[in-house]
Short mmCIF file of C-alpha atoms in Angstrom, two decimals:
data_model
loop_
_atom_site.label_atom_id
_atom_site.label_comp_id
_atom_site.label_asym_id
_atom_site.label_seq_id
_atom_site.Cartn_x
_atom_site.Cartn_y
_atom_site.Cartn_z
CA GLY Y 8 -44.33 39.60 15.80
CA GLU Y 9 -40.80 40.21 15.92
CA ASN Y 10 -39.76 42.69 18.60
CA VAL Y 11 -36.19 44.43 17.85
CA GLU Y 12 -34.43 46.60 20.97
CA GLN Y 13 -31.57 48.82 20.33
CA HIS Y 14 -28.98 50.11 23.08
CA PRO Y 15 -28.26 52.97 24.01
CA SER Y 16 -30.18 55.46 22.81
CA THR Y 17 -27.54 58.43 22.44
CA LEU Y 18 -23.59 57.56 22.16
CA SER Y 19 -21.17 59.48 22.35
CA VAL Y 20 -17.35 58.97 21.87
CA GLN Y 21 -14.23 60.82 21.68
CA GLU Y 22 -13.05 60.56 17.79
CA GLY Y 23 -10.41 57.48 17.25
CA ASP Y 24 -12.34 55.76 20.62
CA SER Y 25 -13.87 52.38 19.65
CA ALA Y 26 -18.46 52.84 19.92
CA VAL Y 27 -20.72 49.62 20.59
CA ILE Y 28 -24.78 49.56 20.28
CA LYS Y 29 -26.48 46.16 20.84
CA CYS Y 30 -29.09 45.01 19.89
CA THR Y 31 -31.54 41.41 21.16
CA TYR Y 32 -34.92 40.35 18.85
CA SER Y 33 -37.41 37.72 20.07
CA ASP Y 34 -38.26 35.59 16.90
CA SER Y 35 -35.96 33.24 16.12
CA ALA Y 36 -37.07 33.05 13.21
CA SER Y 37 -35.18 36.09 12.12
CA ASN Y 38 -32.35 34.72 9.14
CA TYR Y 39 -30.73 38.41 8.61
CA PHE Y 40 -29.96 40.85 10.49
CA PRO Y 41 -28.97 45.07 9.18
CA TRP Y 42 -28.02 47.88 10.42
CA TYR Y 43 -28.45 50.72 9.04
CA LYS Y 44 -26.58 55.05 9.03
CA GLN Y 45 -29.32 57.95 8.42
CA GLU Y 46 -27.94 61.20 8.28
CA LEU Y 47 -30.14 63.99 8.76
CA GLY Y 48 -32.49 64.52 6.53
CA LYS Y 49 -30.88 61.18 4.27
CA ARG Y 50 -32.18 58.07 3.60
CA PRO Y 51 -31.39 54.96 5.86
CA GLN Y 52 -28.16 52.77 3.97
CA LEU Y 53 -26.60 49.79 4.82
CA ILE Y 54 -23.57 49.91 6.72
CA ILE Y 55 -23.15 45.96 7.01
CA ASP Y 56 -25.44 42.68 7.50
CA ILE Y 57 -25.47 39.59 8.64
CA ARG Y 58 -27.22 36.56 7.98
CA SER Y 59 -28.64 33.63 10.84
CA ASN Y 60 -25.33 30.67 9.27
CA VAL Y 61 -23.12 33.86 10.21
CA GLY Y 62 -21.53 34.69 13.16
CA GLU Y 63 -19.14 37.48 12.84
CA LYS Y 64 -18.85 39.85 9.86
CA LYS Y 65 -16.00 42.51 9.39
CA ASP Y 66 -15.59 46.36 7.13
CA GLN Y 67 -12.94 47.25 7.51
CA ARG Y 68 -13.82 49.82 11.24
CA ILE Y 69 -17.55 47.94 11.12
CA ALA Y 70 -18.53 44.49 12.29
CA VAL Y 71 -21.47 42.59 13.15
CA THR Y 72 -21.47 39.40 15.41
CA LEU Y 73 -24.55 37.42 16.05
CA ASN Y 74 -25.61 35.26 19.13
CA LYS Y 75 -28.50 33.42 17.65
CA THR Y 76 -28.75 31.26 21.23
CA ALA Y 77 -28.83 34.45 23.24
CA LYS Y 78 -30.96 36.14 19.71
CA HIS Y 79 -29.19 39.54 20.69
CA PHE Y 80 -26.89 41.17 17.09
CA SER Y 81 -23.53 43.90 18.54
CA LEU Y 82 -22.79 46.49 16.25
CA HIS Y 83 -18.93 47.48 16.30
CA ILE Y 84 -17.17 50.86 14.53
CA THR Y 85 -13.56 50.70 15.58
CA GLU Y 86 -11.35 54.38 15.11
CA THR Y 87 -14.05 56.45 15.20
CA GLN Y 88 -14.69 59.59 13.10
CA PRO Y 89 -16.71 62.61 13.26
CA GLU Y 90 -18.08 61.95 9.63
CA ASP Y 91 -19.54 58.40 11.63
CA SER Y 92 -22.05 60.99 13.71
CA ALA Y 93 -25.53 59.84 12.34
CA VAL Y 94 -28.47 57.16 13.84
CA TYR Y 95 -28.13 53.77 13.40
CA PHE Y 96 -30.76 51.50 13.45
CA CYS Y 97 -30.71 47.76 13.76
CA ALA Y 98 -33.37 45.25 12.46
CA ALA Y 99 -34.70 42.01 11.72
CA SER Y 100 -35.93 39.82 9.03
CA PHE Y 101 -37.81 36.77 8.06
CA ASN Y 102 -39.91 38.05 5.66
CA ASP Y 103 -41.19 41.24 7.01
CA MET Y 104 -37.75 43.77 8.51
CA ARG Y 105 -38.13 45.64 11.45
CA PHE Y 106 -35.99 47.99 13.35
CA GLY Y 107 -34.77 48.41 16.65
CA ALA Y 108 -35.28 52.06 18.11
CA GLY Y 109 -31.88 54.07 17.35
CA THR Y 110 -29.18 54.78 18.37
CA ARG Y 111 -27.69 58.34 18.33
CA LEU Y 112 -23.29 58.37 17.65
CA THR Y 113 -22.11 61.76 18.55
CA VAL Y 114 -17.90 61.12 17.48
CA LYS Y 115 -16.32 64.28 19.29
CA PRO Y 116 -13.15 65.82 17.27
CA GLY H 21 -26.08 50.00 -4.76
CA ALA H 22 -29.83 49.30 -6.53
CA VAL H 23 -32.04 52.58 -6.46
CA VAL H 24 -34.80 53.32 -4.94
CA SER H 25 -37.24 56.29 -5.60
CA GLN H 26 -40.12 57.17 -4.18
CA HIS H 27 -42.19 60.06 -5.27
CA PRO H 28 -43.57 62.92 -4.32
CA SER H 29 -40.84 63.99 -2.37
CA ARG H 30 -43.23 67.04 -0.27
CA VAL H 31 -46.67 66.87 -0.18
CA ILE H 32 -49.34 68.66 1.06
CA CYS H 33 -52.88 68.54 1.08
CA LYS H 34 -56.34 69.29 3.01
CA SER H 35 -57.91 66.95 5.22
CA GLY H 36 -60.29 64.98 4.34
CA THR H 37 -58.89 64.45 0.56
CA SER H 38 -56.21 61.05 -0.34
CA VAL H 39 -52.89 60.91 -1.67
CA LYS H 40 -50.97 58.86 -3.41
CA ILE H 41 -46.83 58.71 -2.78
CA GLU H 42 -44.88 56.52 -4.97
CA CYS H 43 -41.93 53.74 -4.57
CA ARG H 44 -39.53 52.55 -7.87
CA SER H 45 -37.09 50.20 -7.80
CA LEU H 46 -35.16 51.63 -10.76
CA ASP H 47 -32.66 49.05 -11.31
CA PHE H 48 -34.00 45.53 -9.83
CA GLN H 49 -37.15 43.53 -9.63
CA ALA H 50 -38.65 44.41 -6.20
CA THR H 51 -39.71 41.32 -5.06
CA THR H 52 -40.71 42.82 -1.12
CA MET H 53 -41.46 45.97 -0.45
CA PHE H 54 -41.87 47.70 3.28
CA TRP H 55 -43.71 50.83 3.36
CA TYR H 56 -42.63 52.13 7.51
CA ARG H 57 -43.59 56.01 9.39
CA GLN H 58 -41.04 57.41 10.97
CA PHE H 59 -41.84 60.62 13.46
CA PRO H 60 -39.49 63.18 14.37
CA LYS H 61 -35.90 62.10 15.78
CA GLN H 62 -37.70 58.02 15.93
CA SER H 63 -37.76 54.41 15.09
CA LEU H 64 -38.80 53.56 11.19
CA MET H 65 -42.27 52.24 12.29
CA LEU H 66 -43.33 49.80 9.79
CA MET H 67 -46.91 50.15 8.84
CA ALA H 68 -46.76 46.88 6.01
CA THR H 69 -44.81 44.57 3.78
CA SER H 70 -46.03 43.77 0.31
CA ASN H 71 -45.12 40.95 -1.73
CA GLU H 72 -45.66 41.20 -5.62
CA GLY H 73 -49.48 40.19 -7.26
CA SER H 74 -50.40 39.19 -3.45
CA LYS H 75 -52.10 41.53 -0.55
CA ALA H 76 -50.08 43.74 2.07
CA THR H 77 -49.46 42.51 5.69
CA TYR H 78 -50.46 44.72 8.08
CA GLU H 79 -49.18 45.54 11.36
CA GLN H 80 -51.28 45.35 13.96
CA GLY H 81 -52.90 48.86 14.54
CA VAL H 82 -52.31 49.83 10.78
CA GLU H 83 -56.14 50.59 9.78
CA LYS H 84 -55.66 48.48 5.88
CA ASP H 85 -59.00 50.57 4.50
CA LYS H 86 -57.04 54.08 5.01
CA PHE H 87 -53.73 52.93 3.75
CA LEU H 88 -54.14 50.77 0.87
CA ILE H 89 -51.34 49.38 0.01
CA ASN H 90 -50.41 47.63 -3.76
CA HIS H 91 -47.35 46.51 -5.31
CA ALA H 92 -49.02 45.40 -8.81
CA SER H 93 -46.23 44.69 -10.52
CA LEU H 94 -41.41 44.24 -9.38
CA THR H 95 -41.23 47.24 -9.60
CA LEU H 96 -44.28 49.74 -8.14
CA SER H 97 -45.77 50.17 -4.88
CA THR H 98 -48.20 52.84 -4.09
CA LEU H 99 -48.88 53.63 -0.90
CA THR H 100 -52.64 56.33 -1.09
CA VAL H 101 -53.32 57.55 2.57
CA THR H 102 -57.22 58.16 2.40
CA SER H 103 -59.06 61.07 4.05
CA ALA H 104 -56.31 62.12 5.33
CA HIS H 105 -56.49 63.97 8.88
CA PRO H 106 -53.48 66.40 11.06
CA GLU H 107 -53.01 63.22 12.12
CA ASP H 108 -51.63 61.67 9.81
CA SER H 109 -48.79 64.06 9.24
CA SER H 110 -45.05 62.17 8.81
CA PHE H 111 -42.70 61.20 7.25
CA TYR H 112 -43.62 57.66 4.71
CA ILE H 113 -40.87 56.10 3.86
CA CYS H 114 -40.40 53.25 1.71
CA SER H 115 -38.46 50.18 1.60
CA ALA H 116 -37.53 46.95 -1.14
CA ARG H 117 -34.93 44.14 -1.56
CA GLY H 118 -35.08 41.46 -4.77
CA GLY H 119 -35.05 39.18 -2.95
CA GLU H 120 -35.44 37.15 0.70
CA ILE H 121 -32.10 37.25 2.71
CA THR H 122 -30.89 40.18 1.22
CA GLU H 123 -30.78 44.02 1.28
CA ALA H 124 -33.47 46.77 1.54
CA PHE H 125 -32.37 49.93 -0.47
CA PHE H 126 -34.80 52.35 0.36
CA GLY H 127 -37.17 55.48 -1.09
CA GLN H 128 -35.77 59.13 0.07
CA GLY H 129 -39.37 58.92 1.63
CA THR H 130 -42.63 61.36 2.34
CA ARG H 131 -42.93 64.47 4.08
CA LEU H 132 -46.78 64.34 4.62
CA THR H 133 -48.63 67.23 6.02
CA VAL H 134 -52.14 67.47 6.13
CA VAL H 135 -54.13 70.95 7.26
#
């Protein structure tokens, strides 16, 4: 089955800096790659997603890139703010949806 | 976004009893529902994938006779933890989506404590 690896497990940045989280997947059939943000005690919320026929997608301060050949995708957050602090999960999906281990992002004011 | 409602949010049960958790899509038809288990400060571990009208596909290591999943309609899936034991205590969370290659929306999760 699909295996999703995510790095780093923790990331601390200064407010205003950029943050990058990287994921790799194993199943070449996966065709949908969402990123979720989970705040403490809350349900995961989608922040951005990308489909396999697209290489890059941007939404304001958030962007995702996908390299199908290498089977990796990345989340980029620019101009980070303290409210970006949370746990971020990547996922890869075909029939099912499997998640990476998560990255705890801390943005220091 | 679409709304997925999961109940109960918390449940405490005695060892040996069964607990049913419901996951409902309130404003869309969920062709697929996923059930996850999340340990403290850890990731979402996929337990099973359920398509409406079909038997659930369980992940390796997940006992299908212990974690009964039913997805009888396009808006409701249930997870029943049978003969619960303290090691089954965890946070269970469902998600649902209305088609392939689309976003999955999460329920609020259920904190199960088996005493």
